[in-house]
Every structure is written in C-alpha cells, then in structure tokens.
Amino acid sequence: LNKQTLATISAECEKFIGTQGGGMDQAIAYLAQEGCAQLIEWNPLRATPIQLPANGVFVIANSLSEANKAATSDFNQRVVECRLASRLLAKQMKLNWRELSRFADLQKALGYSLEQMETLVLGNLVLNVYSRSDLLKLLEVTEEDFCNNLLTPNTRHSQTFKLRQRALHVLQESLRVQQFIETARTNPDDCIARMKALMKQSHESLRTLYECSHENLDRIVDISDQLGVGTRLTGAGWGGCVVALCDGVEESKRFVETLKTEFYASIPKAQTCDIGSLCFTTSPQRGAEIYLIEKQNNILNSTA
C-alpha cells in the first residue's frame, strides 16, 4: 500500500467513531514533507508541496481546553450544514441536488470560480438561520427523507441550520488557501507578513462564520495579534491547539515567553504541566515512514 492509499483508508476509519471528518489530519500525517506545507486535494487524494519561507518559525500552543468531537453533535452539525447548503444551491440551480453534497462537486458541475461560488451563496442563501421546516419546503422532501438521508444520526434532533455562514467560510477559506500558495510561490523571500494576515483572517472566519473556536483559543490569538504573529486554531476546533507563524527565531521566543506570562500563568491546569510540552516551536517534517530493521551478522542495520 502506498501512502495515499493508507491516508484514504485512515480517513474512512474515522467515520466508524461517528464523525464525518474530511481526512486532512490523516493525509498530512502520511504525506508531509520537510520544510513544506502540503496542498491536499481529494478524489483522488493528492498532495502538492508548497515551499515555506526559510525564516518562518511555527509555534504550537495548547489552549488546555478539550473537546471530544465524537461525543457531541457540533462537529457533524457543521458537516451537515455544509452538505445542505451545497444541495440547496444545486436544487436552486436545477441540478441533480442529491448527488451534489460537496461544494467542490457543485463548483465543478457549474463551471464556476470560487469567486462566483461566493456570489452564488450571497445571492441565494438569504436566511441567517434556516429552520427544519424551511428546508423541508425548499428541498421538497418529507420529514422522514430529510431525517434519514440528509442528516447524520447525531444531528437528527437539529431544528436550525446556518447554511449561509458555513458556506461562506468554506469558500472564502479555499480562496485564502489559493492566496497563501500564490504568495509562497511568487514572493518566497518576503511573504511572511501576507501569510500572517491570511492566518488571522482564517481564524476570524472560524470564530464567526464556522463557530468552532473557544475562548481560550481566542485569547491566544488576541495575544498573538498584539505581537504581530499570525495565528489560527488548528484541528477540529472547540479547543485544542493553535498554530502560529513567526518571522524568525527572536519573534518566536518573544511570543512563547509572552504566552507563558499572559496566558498559561492564569490557567490553573497549566500549573501542573510542563509548559514546554504545551507551547513550543516546530517546523514541518516528513510524514509517516516504514522503518525496517535488518539483522546481518548479528548487527542491526536500519533503513528508513
């Protein structure tokens, strides 16, 4: 099995615990390359390395708030809202809407750019909140069909859905990814400021449109803003870690020390932890590899 196949299988396995994950964590765990970001694309899974600036230093900071995404409906609720948004747009555009639950598939069917997709959302998903009855009427489906075929088991109780906000986040985030890549490729020696700005915009969208942040994450981001560091939550959200981009080693050291005094010092749980394991600098490294140990003449030789 190659790495792409293993990543795809691993992503599918996550669904057995009840979460409708997209597979990004599994993909980067296998396909990461040293010194690079990876543009992850699906159907089929493929990864394109994006060289990062040599002077960029990343910091990982744990918010010390945890969320078990399999234990609540929050994670799947966002997935369902995105799927409903795509399907409703497809129906409005007189397409085979049941088969178009992903924005990428809808975009391809329409032949639209991301900018055109954003305009489509703004013009067609006009309600801030859609009720269950709104969607039954707009999609022309029965309650049973809606519940059994358009929701997940742990979202069948949901009565309201924020389609516009979720769709705007996904599409605008895709635009930011494109801008990040373009910045890295066209101005590799002087791109950190622009990358920081994109990361800040990303977190704000996750906080206000996708609504998956946490007050501890937002506190860390606020501190980073004061220091000119680009920071966003990473992972599923509702807790966990942020990833921050610093311009050089000195800026990263200043950021870490500031977090120790202005964030971790006020968190009781942090007092019993090794701060170095909660907040640290890092850099992109290679993903999972097979490590073979060969025994020859009673001597162990290893090859990666």
PDB file of C-alpha atoms in Angstrom:
ATOM      1  CA  LEU A   1       0.000   0.000   0.000  1.00  0.00           C
ATOM      2  CA  ASN A   2       1.305   3.443  -0.851  1.00  0.00           C
ATOM      3  CA  LYS A   3       0.935   6.469   1.418  1.00  0.00           C
ATOM      4  CA  GLN A   4      -2.051   7.866  -0.487  1.00  0.00           C
ATOM      5  CA  THR A   5      -3.952   4.612  -0.038  1.00  0.00           C
ATOM      6  CA  LEU A   6      -3.093   4.401   3.653  1.00  0.00           C
ATOM      7  CA  ALA A   7      -4.226   8.001   4.193  1.00  0.00           C
ATOM      8  CA  THR A   8      -7.520   7.339   2.416  1.00  0.00           C
ATOM      9  CA  ILE A   9      -8.173   4.183   4.458  1.00  0.00           C
ATOM     10  CA  SER A  10      -7.302   6.005   7.690  1.00  0.00           C
ATOM     11  CA  ALA A  11      -9.695   8.843   6.857  1.00  0.00           C
ATOM     12  CA  GLU A  12     -12.515   6.374   6.229  1.00  0.00           C
ATOM     13  CA  CYS A  13     -11.792   4.631   9.529  1.00  0.00           C
ATOM     14  CA  GLU A  14     -12.521   7.826  11.473  1.00  0.00           C
ATOM     15  CA  LYS A  15     -16.147   7.629  10.372  1.00  0.00           C
ATOM     16  CA  PHE A  16     -16.576   4.448  12.425  1.00  0.00           C
ATOM     17  CA  ILE A  17     -16.447   6.528  15.610  1.00  0.00           C
ATOM     18  CA  GLY A  18     -19.316   8.657  14.298  1.00  0.00           C
ATOM     19  CA  THR A  19     -17.576  11.782  12.995  1.00  0.00           C
ATOM     20  CA  GLN A  20     -17.778  12.856   9.369  1.00  0.00           C
ATOM     21  CA  GLY A  21     -14.165  14.013   9.103  1.00  0.00           C
ATOM     22  CA  GLY A  22     -12.606  15.163   5.884  1.00  0.00           C
ATOM     23  CA  GLY A  23      -9.301  13.307   6.224  1.00  0.00           C
ATOM     24  CA  MET A  24      -6.896  16.245   6.369  1.00  0.00           C
ATOM     25  CA  ASP A  25      -5.176  15.019   9.539  1.00  0.00           C
ATOM     26  CA  GLN A  26      -4.622  11.560   8.120  1.00  0.00           C
ATOM     27  CA  ALA A  27      -3.410  12.920   4.789  1.00  0.00           C
ATOM     28  CA  ILE A  28      -0.766  15.225   6.232  1.00  0.00           C
ATOM     29  CA  ALA A  29       0.358  12.556   8.725  1.00  0.00           C
ATOM     30  CA  TYR A  30       1.379  10.356   5.798  1.00  0.00           C
ATOM     31  CA  LEU A  31       2.257  12.866   3.082  1.00  0.00           C
ATOM     32  CA  ALA A  32       4.116  15.641   4.919  1.00  0.00           C
ATOM     33  CA  GLN A  33       7.490  16.797   3.591  1.00  0.00           C
ATOM     34  CA  GLU A  34      10.241  18.614   5.430  1.00  0.00           C
ATOM     35  CA  GLY A  35      10.118  22.397   5.086  1.00  0.00           C
ATOM     36  CA  CYS A  36       6.862  22.394   3.144  1.00  0.00           C
ATOM     37  CA  ALA A  37       3.174  22.922   3.535  1.00  0.00           C
ATOM     38  CA  GLN A  38       1.040  20.491   1.556  1.00  0.00           C
ATOM     39  CA  LEU A  39      -1.900  21.358  -0.651  1.00  0.00           C
ATOM     40  CA  ILE A  40      -4.196  18.392  -0.001  1.00  0.00           C
ATOM     41  CA  GLU A  41      -6.760  17.579  -2.681  1.00  0.00           C
ATOM     42  CA  TRP A  42      -9.204  14.699  -2.912  1.00  0.00           C
ATOM     43  CA  ASN A  43     -10.873  12.361  -5.409  1.00  0.00           C
ATOM     44  CA  PRO A  44      -8.242  11.108  -5.852  1.00  0.00           C
ATOM     45  CA  LEU A  45      -6.092  12.060  -2.881  1.00  0.00           C
ATOM     46  CA  ARG A  46      -3.017  14.010  -3.934  1.00  0.00           C
ATOM     47  CA  ALA A  47      -0.591  16.344  -2.192  1.00  0.00           C
ATOM     48  CA  THR A  48       1.394  19.206  -3.709  1.00  0.00           C
ATOM     49  CA  PRO A  49       4.345  20.524  -1.660  1.00  0.00           C
ATOM     50  CA  ILE A  50       4.436  24.281  -1.094  1.00  0.00           C
ATOM     51  CA  GLN A  51       7.860  25.545  -0.049  1.00  0.00           C
ATOM     52  CA  LEU A  52       7.645  27.687   3.082  1.00  0.00           C
ATOM     53  CA  PRO A  53       9.915  30.676   3.803  1.00  0.00           C
ATOM     54  CA  ALA A  54      13.185  29.639   5.413  1.00  0.00           C
ATOM     55  CA  ASN A  55      12.940  32.297   8.131  1.00  0.00           C
ATOM     56  CA  GLY A  56       9.421  31.311   9.169  1.00  0.00           C
ATOM     57  CA  VAL A  57       9.147  29.679  12.595  1.00  0.00           C
ATOM     58  CA  PHE A  58       5.983  27.933  13.719  1.00  0.00           C
ATOM     59  CA  VAL A  59       4.729  27.784  17.296  1.00  0.00           C
ATOM     60  CA  ILE A  60       2.171  25.290  18.583  1.00  0.00           C
ATOM     61  CA  ALA A  61       0.253  26.405  21.670  1.00  0.00           C
ATOM     62  CA  ASN A  62      -2.213  24.215  23.550  1.00  0.00           C
ATOM     63  CA  SER A  63      -5.319  26.070  24.743  1.00  0.00           C
ATOM     64  CA  LEU A  64      -5.825  23.496  27.522  1.00  0.00           C
ATOM     65  CA  SER A  65      -9.468  23.209  26.540  1.00  0.00           C
ATOM     66  CA  GLU A  66     -10.536  19.898  25.088  1.00  0.00           C
ATOM     67  CA  ALA A  67     -13.497  18.790  23.003  1.00  0.00           C
ATOM     68  CA  ASN A  68     -14.339  15.191  22.201  1.00  0.00           C
ATOM     69  CA  LYS A  69     -15.813  15.710  18.746  1.00  0.00           C
ATOM     70  CA  ALA A  70     -17.308  12.217  18.725  1.00  0.00           C
ATOM     71  CA  ALA A  71     -19.211  12.876  21.967  1.00  0.00           C
ATOM     72  CA  THR A  72     -21.226  15.878  20.734  1.00  0.00           C
ATOM     73  CA  SER A  73     -23.064  16.807  17.551  1.00  0.00           C
ATOM     74  CA  ASP A  74     -21.178  20.078  16.983  1.00  0.00           C
ATOM     75  CA  PHE A  75     -18.645  18.669  14.520  1.00  0.00           C
ATOM     76  CA  ASN A  76     -21.165  16.732  12.442  1.00  0.00           C
ATOM     77  CA  GLN A  77     -23.612  19.641  12.600  1.00  0.00           C
ATOM     78  CA  ARG A  78     -21.142  21.778  10.630  1.00  0.00           C
ATOM     79  CA  VAL A  79     -20.639  18.988   8.091  1.00  0.00           C
ATOM     80  CA  VAL A  80     -24.395  18.575   7.667  1.00  0.00           C
ATOM     81  CA  GLU A  81     -24.903  22.326   7.271  1.00  0.00           C
ATOM     82  CA  CYS A  82     -22.290  22.430   4.507  1.00  0.00           C
ATOM     83  CA  ARG A  83     -23.876  19.482   2.721  1.00  0.00           C
ATOM     84  CA  LEU A  84     -27.333  21.019   2.989  1.00  0.00           C
ATOM     85  CA  ALA A  85     -26.020  24.338   1.693  1.00  0.00           C
ATOM     86  CA  SER A  86     -24.469  22.666  -1.340  1.00  0.00           C
ATOM     87  CA  ARG A  87     -27.595  20.631  -2.041  1.00  0.00           C
ATOM     88  CA  LEU A  88     -29.915  23.599  -1.684  1.00  0.00           C
ATOM     89  CA  LEU A  89     -27.792  25.658  -4.069  1.00  0.00           C
ATOM     90  CA  ALA A  90     -27.746  22.743  -6.511  1.00  0.00           C
ATOM     91  CA  LYS A  91     -31.538  22.469  -6.383  1.00  0.00           C
ATOM     92  CA  GLN A  92     -31.890  26.207  -6.945  1.00  0.00           C
ATOM     93  CA  MET A  93     -29.627  25.846  -9.987  1.00  0.00           C
ATOM     94  CA  LYS A  94     -31.792  22.943 -11.239  1.00  0.00           C
ATOM     95  CA  LEU A  95     -29.070  20.316 -10.891  1.00  0.00           C
ATOM     96  CA  ASN A  96     -29.203  16.772  -9.516  1.00  0.00           C
ATOM     97  CA  TRP A  97     -29.014  18.116  -5.988  1.00  0.00           C
ATOM     98  CA  ARG A  98     -28.946  14.821  -4.082  1.00  0.00           C
ATOM     99  CA  GLU A  99     -25.621  13.948  -5.713  1.00  0.00           C
ATOM    100  CA  LEU A 100     -24.007  17.325  -5.037  1.00  0.00           C
ATOM    101  CA  SER A 101     -23.355  17.443  -1.299  1.00  0.00           C
ATOM    102  CA  ARG A 102     -19.827  18.868  -1.666  1.00  0.00           C
ATOM    103  CA  PHE A 103     -19.074  22.434  -2.718  1.00  0.00           C
ATOM    104  CA  ALA A 104     -16.216  21.182  -4.888  1.00  0.00           C
ATOM    105  CA  ASP A 105     -18.584  18.940  -6.855  1.00  0.00           C
ATOM    106  CA  LEU A 106     -21.149  21.722  -7.185  1.00  0.00           C
ATOM    107  CA  GLN A 107     -18.458  24.134  -8.351  1.00  0.00           C
ATOM    108  CA  LYS A 108     -17.311  21.647 -10.979  1.00  0.00           C
ATOM    109  CA  ALA A 109     -20.879  21.000 -12.171  1.00  0.00           C
ATOM    110  CA  LEU A 110     -21.487  24.727 -12.573  1.00  0.00           C
ATOM    111  CA  GLY A 111     -18.068  25.527 -14.008  1.00  0.00           C
ATOM    112  CA  TYR A 112     -17.737  28.387 -11.532  1.00  0.00           C
ATOM    113  CA  SER A 113     -14.711  30.029  -9.972  1.00  0.00           C
ATOM    114  CA  LEU A 114     -14.528  30.320  -6.187  1.00  0.00           C
ATOM    115  CA  GLU A 115     -15.455  33.984  -6.504  1.00  0.00           C
ATOM    116  CA  GLN A 116     -18.555  33.052  -8.491  1.00  0.00           C
ATOM    117  CA  MET A 117     -19.446  30.422  -5.893  1.00  0.00           C
ATOM    118  CA  GLU A 118     -19.215  33.056  -3.161  1.00  0.00           C
ATOM    119  CA  THR A 119     -21.516  35.339  -5.147  1.00  0.00           C
ATOM    120  CA  LEU A 120     -23.942  32.429  -5.601  1.00  0.00           C
ATOM    121  CA  VAL A 121     -24.091  31.893  -1.839  1.00  0.00           C
ATOM    122  CA  LEU A 122     -24.624  35.570  -1.100  1.00  0.00           C
ATOM    123  CA  GLY A 123     -27.437  35.781  -3.637  1.00  0.00           C
ATOM    124  CA  ASN A 124     -29.221  32.520  -2.877  1.00  0.00           C
ATOM    125  CA  LEU A 125     -28.710  31.518   0.753  1.00  0.00           C
ATOM    126  CA  VAL A 126     -30.508  34.569   2.059  1.00  0.00           C
ATOM    127  CA  LEU A 127     -31.559  33.479   5.551  1.00  0.00           C
ATOM    128  CA  ASN A 128     -29.225  33.802   8.511  1.00  0.00           C
ATOM    129  CA  VAL A 129     -30.847  30.728  10.026  1.00  0.00           C
ATOM    130  CA  TYR A 130     -32.854  28.075   8.192  1.00  0.00           C
ATOM    131  CA  SER A 131     -35.434  26.156  10.171  1.00  0.00           C
ATOM    132  CA  ARG A 132     -36.124  22.498   9.612  1.00  0.00           C
ATOM    133  CA  SER A 133     -39.473  23.393   8.036  1.00  0.00           C
ATOM    134  CA  ASP A 134     -37.745  25.910   5.732  1.00  0.00           C
ATOM    135  CA  LEU A 135     -35.510  23.182   4.346  1.00  0.00           C
ATOM    136  CA  LEU A 136     -38.299  20.625   4.001  1.00  0.00           C
ATOM    137  CA  LYS A 137     -40.168  23.125   1.861  1.00  0.00           C
ATOM    138  CA  LEU A 138     -37.196  24.348  -0.190  1.00  0.00           C
ATOM    139  CA  LEU A 139     -35.833  20.869  -0.883  1.00  0.00           C
ATOM    140  CA  GLU A 140     -39.316  19.424  -1.354  1.00  0.00           C
ATOM    141  CA  VAL A 141     -38.645  16.437   0.878  1.00  0.00           C
ATOM    142  CA  THR A 142     -40.549  14.677   3.622  1.00  0.00           C
ATOM    143  CA  GLU A 143     -39.546  14.739   7.257  1.00  0.00           C
ATOM    144  CA  GLU A 144     -38.585  11.073   7.026  1.00  0.00           C
ATOM    145  CA  ASP A 145     -36.437  11.594   3.930  1.00  0.00           C
ATOM    146  CA  PHE A 146     -34.761  14.622   5.467  1.00  0.00           C
ATOM    147  CA  CYS A 147     -34.015  12.835   8.715  1.00  0.00           C
ATOM    148  CA  ASN A 148     -32.833   9.537   7.278  1.00  0.00           C
ATOM    149  CA  ASN A 149     -30.958  10.662   4.175  1.00  0.00           C
ATOM    150  CA  LEU A 150     -29.777  14.233   4.733  1.00  0.00           C
ATOM    151  CA  LEU A 151     -28.775  14.207   8.402  1.00  0.00           C
ATOM    152  CA  THR A 152     -26.387  12.084  10.446  1.00  0.00           C
ATOM    153  CA  PRO A 153     -27.639  10.009  13.399  1.00  0.00           C
ATOM    154  CA  ASN A 154     -26.385  12.529  15.942  1.00  0.00           C
ATOM    155  CA  THR A 155     -27.851  15.579  14.137  1.00  0.00           C
ATOM    156  CA  ARG A 156     -31.395  14.282  13.634  1.00  0.00           C
ATOM    157  CA  HIS A 157     -32.540  16.374  16.577  1.00  0.00           C
ATOM    158  CA  SER A 158     -31.353  19.631  14.964  1.00  0.00           C
ATOM    159  CA  GLN A 159     -34.029  22.211  14.257  1.00  0.00           C
ATOM    160  CA  THR A 160     -31.975  25.129  12.904  1.00  0.00           C
ATOM    161  CA  PHE A 161     -29.176  25.311  10.349  1.00  0.00           C
ATOM    162  CA  LYS A 162     -26.725  28.088   9.413  1.00  0.00           C
ATOM    163  CA  LEU A 163     -26.142  27.356   5.742  1.00  0.00           C
ATOM    164  CA  ARG A 164     -25.025  30.805   4.575  1.00  0.00           C
ATOM    165  CA  GLN A 165     -22.337  31.211   7.230  1.00  0.00           C
ATOM    166  CA  ARG A 166     -20.867  27.730   6.801  1.00  0.00           C
ATOM    167  CA  ALA A 167     -20.806  28.008   3.014  1.00  0.00           C
ATOM    168  CA  LEU A 168     -19.114  31.408   3.109  1.00  0.00           C
ATOM    169  CA  HIS A 169     -16.444  30.105   5.468  1.00  0.00           C
ATOM    170  CA  VAL A 170     -15.620  27.084   3.312  1.00  0.00           C
ATOM    171  CA  LEU A 171     -15.458  29.029   0.055  1.00  0.00           C
ATOM    172  CA  GLN A 172     -13.562  32.006   1.474  1.00  0.00           C
ATOM    173  CA  GLU A 173     -11.140  29.641   3.208  1.00  0.00           C
ATOM    174  CA  SER A 174     -10.493  27.969  -0.145  1.00  0.00           C
ATOM    175  CA  LEU A 175      -9.702  31.389  -1.587  1.00  0.00           C
ATOM    176  CA  ARG A 176      -7.296  32.041   1.278  1.00  0.00           C
ATOM    177  CA  VAL A 177      -5.554  28.739   0.534  1.00  0.00           C
ATOM    178  CA  GLN A 178      -5.082  29.835  -3.070  1.00  0.00           C
ATOM    179  CA  GLN A 179      -3.748  33.209  -1.916  1.00  0.00           C
ATOM    180  CA  PHE A 180      -1.369  31.525   0.541  1.00  0.00           C
ATOM    181  CA  ILE A 181       0.033  29.322  -2.228  1.00  0.00           C
ATOM    182  CA  GLU A 182       0.353  32.217  -4.653  1.00  0.00           C
ATOM    183  CA  THR A 183       2.151  34.264  -2.005  1.00  0.00           C
ATOM    184  CA  ALA A 184       4.601  31.436  -1.284  1.00  0.00           C
ATOM    185  CA  ARG A 185       5.342  30.849  -4.961  1.00  0.00           C
ATOM    186  CA  THR A 186       5.619  34.409  -6.247  1.00  0.00           C
ATOM    187  CA  ASN A 187       7.415  36.077  -3.353  1.00  0.00           C
ATOM    188  CA  PRO A 188       9.147  33.321  -1.360  1.00  0.00           C
ATOM    189  CA  ASP A 189      11.693  35.573   0.347  1.00  0.00           C
ATOM    190  CA  ASP A 190       9.270  38.210   1.597  1.00  0.00           C
ATOM    191  CA  CYS A 191       5.911  36.576   2.167  1.00  0.00           C
ATOM    192  CA  ILE A 192       5.579  36.071   5.913  1.00  0.00           C
ATOM    193  CA  ALA A 193       3.597  39.269   6.539  1.00  0.00           C
ATOM    194  CA  ARG A 194       0.994  38.268   3.951  1.00  0.00           C
ATOM    195  CA  MET A 195       0.834  34.704   5.301  1.00  0.00           C
ATOM    196  CA  LYS A 196       0.293  36.043   8.821  1.00  0.00           C
ATOM    197  CA  ALA A 197      -2.609  38.178   7.611  1.00  0.00           C
ATOM    198  CA  LEU A 198      -4.232  35.198   5.899  1.00  0.00           C
ATOM    199  CA  MET A 199      -3.915  33.090   9.058  1.00  0.00           C
ATOM    200  CA  LYS A 200      -5.537  35.855  11.093  1.00  0.00           C
ATOM    201  CA  GLN A 201      -8.412  36.091   8.597  1.00  0.00           C
ATOM    202  CA  SER A 202      -8.791  32.327   8.730  1.00  0.00           C
ATOM    203  CA  HIS A 203      -9.195  32.258  12.497  1.00  0.00           C
ATOM    204  CA  GLU A 204     -11.694  35.104  12.433  1.00  0.00           C
ATOM    205  CA  SER A 205     -13.771  33.160   9.919  1.00  0.00           C
ATOM    206  CA  LEU A 206     -13.558  30.001  12.026  1.00  0.00           C
ATOM    207  CA  ARG A 207     -14.679  32.034  15.036  1.00  0.00           C
ATOM    208  CA  THR A 208     -17.557  33.986  13.487  1.00  0.00           C
ATOM    209  CA  LEU A 209     -18.781  32.018  10.453  1.00  0.00           C
ATOM    210  CA  TYR A 210     -17.952  28.393  11.241  1.00  0.00           C
ATOM    211  CA  GLU A 211     -18.255  28.989  15.003  1.00  0.00           C
ATOM    212  CA  CYS A 212     -15.819  26.313  16.125  1.00  0.00           C
ATOM    213  CA  SER A 213     -13.430  28.343  18.261  1.00  0.00           C
ATOM    214  CA  HIS A 214     -13.163  28.561  22.052  1.00  0.00           C
ATOM    215  CA  GLU A 215     -12.499  31.463  24.408  1.00  0.00           C
ATOM    216  CA  ASN A 216      -9.046  30.091  25.279  1.00  0.00           C
ATOM    217  CA  LEU A 217      -8.127  29.833  21.602  1.00  0.00           C
ATOM    218  CA  ASP A 218      -9.353  33.378  21.055  1.00  0.00           C
ATOM    219  CA  ARG A 219      -7.270  34.626  23.995  1.00  0.00           C
ATOM    220  CA  ILE A 220      -4.127  33.163  22.456  1.00  0.00           C
ATOM    221  CA  VAL A 221      -4.991  34.692  19.086  1.00  0.00           C
ATOM    222  CA  ASP A 222      -5.580  38.096  20.717  1.00  0.00           C
ATOM    223  CA  ILE A 223      -2.145  37.933  22.347  1.00  0.00           C
ATOM    224  CA  SER A 224      -0.555  36.969  19.047  1.00  0.00           C
ATOM    225  CA  ASP A 225      -2.266  39.891  17.299  1.00  0.00           C
ATOM    226  CA  GLN A 226      -0.671  42.294  19.781  1.00  0.00           C
ATOM    227  CA  LEU A 227       2.752  40.872  18.891  1.00  0.00           C
ATOM    228  CA  GLY A 228       2.204  40.789  15.135  1.00  0.00           C
ATOM    229  CA  VAL A 229       2.132  36.988  14.985  1.00  0.00           C
ATOM    230  CA  GLY A 230      -0.209  35.202  12.564  1.00  0.00           C
ATOM    231  CA  THR A 231      -2.269  32.609  14.423  1.00  0.00           C
ATOM    232  CA  ARG A 232      -5.259  30.350  13.830  1.00  0.00           C
ATOM    233  CA  LEU A 233      -6.797  27.370  15.543  1.00  0.00           C
ATOM    234  CA  THR A 234      -5.817  24.024  14.101  1.00  0.00           C
ATOM    235  CA  GLY A 235      -7.695  20.752  14.051  1.00  0.00           C
ATOM    236  CA  ALA A 236     -11.429  20.378  14.553  1.00  0.00           C
ATOM    237  CA  GLY A 237     -11.770  23.339  16.915  1.00  0.00           C
ATOM    238  CA  TRP A 238     -13.753  23.895  20.128  1.00  0.00           C
ATOM    239  CA  GLY A 239     -10.429  23.636  21.939  1.00  0.00           C
ATOM    240  CA  GLY A 240      -7.107  22.039  21.191  1.00  0.00           C
ATOM    241  CA  CYS A 241      -4.193  23.975  19.744  1.00  0.00           C
ATOM    242  CA  VAL A 242      -3.325  26.984  17.650  1.00  0.00           C
ATOM    243  CA  VAL A 243      -0.573  27.149  15.072  1.00  0.00           C
ATOM    244  CA  ALA A 244       1.271  30.458  14.852  1.00  0.00           C
ATOM    245  CA  LEU A 245       3.663  31.800  12.222  1.00  0.00           C
ATOM    246  CA  CYS A 246       6.531  33.967  13.455  1.00  0.00           C
ATOM    247  CA  ASP A 247       9.087  35.928  11.472  1.00  0.00           C
ATOM    248  CA  GLY A 248      12.322  34.486  12.775  1.00  0.00           C
ATOM    249  CA  VAL A 249      13.583  32.870  15.950  1.00  0.00           C
ATOM    250  CA  GLU A 250      13.559  36.020  18.088  1.00  0.00           C
ATOM    251  CA  GLU A 251       9.903  36.735  17.387  1.00  0.00           C
ATOM    252  CA  SER A 252       9.006  33.129  18.199  1.00  0.00           C
ATOM    253  CA  LYS A 253      10.887  33.296  21.518  1.00  0.00           C
ATOM    254  CA  ARG A 254       9.126  36.537  22.444  1.00  0.00           C
ATOM    255  CA  PHE A 255       5.757  35.014  21.567  1.00  0.00           C
ATOM    256  CA  VAL A 256       6.339  31.868  23.632  1.00  0.00           C
ATOM    257  CA  GLU A 257       7.520  33.853  26.664  1.00  0.00           C
ATOM    258  CA  THR A 258       4.524  36.193  26.409  1.00  0.00           C
ATOM    259  CA  LEU A 259       2.123  33.253  26.303  1.00  0.00           C
ATOM    260  CA  LYS A 260       3.732  31.831  29.433  1.00  0.00           C
ATOM    261  CA  THR A 261       3.125  35.026  31.404  1.00  0.00           C
ATOM    262  CA  GLU A 262      -0.111  36.319  29.872  1.00  0.00           C
ATOM    263  CA  PHE A 263      -1.964  33.080  29.167  1.00  0.00           C
ATOM    264  CA  TYR A 264      -0.613  29.984  30.895  1.00  0.00           C
ATOM    265  CA  ALA A 265       0.046  31.765  34.194  1.00  0.00           C
ATOM    266  CA  SER A 266      -3.713  32.343  34.528  1.00  0.00           C
ATOM    267  CA  ILE A 267      -4.749  28.758  33.705  1.00  0.00           C
ATOM    268  CA  PRO A 268      -4.796  26.552  36.843  1.00  0.00           C
ATOM    269  CA  LYS A 269      -4.375  23.377  34.803  1.00  0.00           C
ATOM    270  CA  ALA A 270      -1.125  24.726  33.348  1.00  0.00           C
ATOM    271  CA  GLN A 271       0.498  24.918  36.763  1.00  0.00           C
ATOM    272  CA  THR A 272       0.804  21.142  36.925  1.00  0.00           C
ATOM    273  CA  CYS A 273       2.042  20.732  33.357  1.00  0.00           C
ATOM    274  CA  ASP A 274       5.386  21.012  31.663  1.00  0.00           C
ATOM    275  CA  ILE A 275       4.956  24.321  29.829  1.00  0.00           C
ATOM    276  CA  GLY A 276       7.469  23.183  27.249  1.00  0.00           C
ATOM    277  CA  SER A 277       5.048  20.461  26.197  1.00  0.00           C
ATOM    278  CA  LEU A 278       2.191  22.959  25.889  1.00  0.00           C
ATOM    279  CA  CYS A 279       3.881  25.693  23.879  1.00  0.00           C
ATOM    280  CA  PHE A 280       6.878  25.123  21.624  1.00  0.00           C
ATOM    281  CA  THR A 281       8.476  25.970  18.300  1.00  0.00           C
ATOM    282  CA  THR A 282       8.417  23.486  15.461  1.00  0.00           C
ATOM    283  CA  SER A 283       8.897  23.109  11.731  1.00  0.00           C
ATOM    284  CA  PRO A 284       7.324  20.918   9.032  1.00  0.00           C
ATOM    285  CA  GLN A 285       8.866  17.455   8.958  1.00  0.00           C
ATOM    286  CA  ARG A 286       8.433  14.251   6.981  1.00  0.00           C
ATOM    287  CA  GLY A 287       5.303  12.185   7.451  1.00  0.00           C
ATOM    288  CA  ALA A 288       4.935   8.548   8.467  1.00  0.00           C
ATOM    289  CA  GLU A 289       7.573   6.193   7.156  1.00  0.00           C
ATOM    290  CA  ILE A 290       8.314   2.484   7.285  1.00  0.00           C
ATOM    291  CA  TYR A 291      11.329   1.766   9.442  1.00  0.00           C
ATOM    292  CA  LEU A 292      12.988  -1.530   8.575  1.00  0.00           C
ATOM    293  CA  ILE A 293      15.461  -3.210  10.882  1.00  0.00           C
ATOM    294  CA  GLU A 294      17.710  -5.734   9.203  1.00  0.00           C
ATOM    295  CA  LYS A 295      19.885  -8.183  11.098  1.00  0.00           C
ATOM    296  CA  GLN A 296      23.118  -9.052   9.348  1.00  0.00           C
ATOM    297  CA  ASN A 297      25.941 -10.926  11.056  1.00  0.00           C
ATOM    298  CA  ASN A 298      24.346 -10.204  14.429  1.00  0.00           C
ATOM    299  CA  ILE A 299      24.482  -6.448  13.712  1.00  0.00           C
ATOM    300  CA  LEU A 300      21.278  -4.439  13.441  1.00  0.00           C
ATOM    301  CA  ASN A 301      21.108  -2.130  10.435  1.00  0.00           C
ATOM    302  CA  SER A 302      18.216   0.258   9.930  1.00  0.00           C
ATOM    303  CA  THR A 303      16.925   1.871   6.767  1.00  0.00           C
ATOM    304  CA  ALA A 304      14.089   4.361   6.501  1.00  0.00           C
TER     305      ALA A 304
END
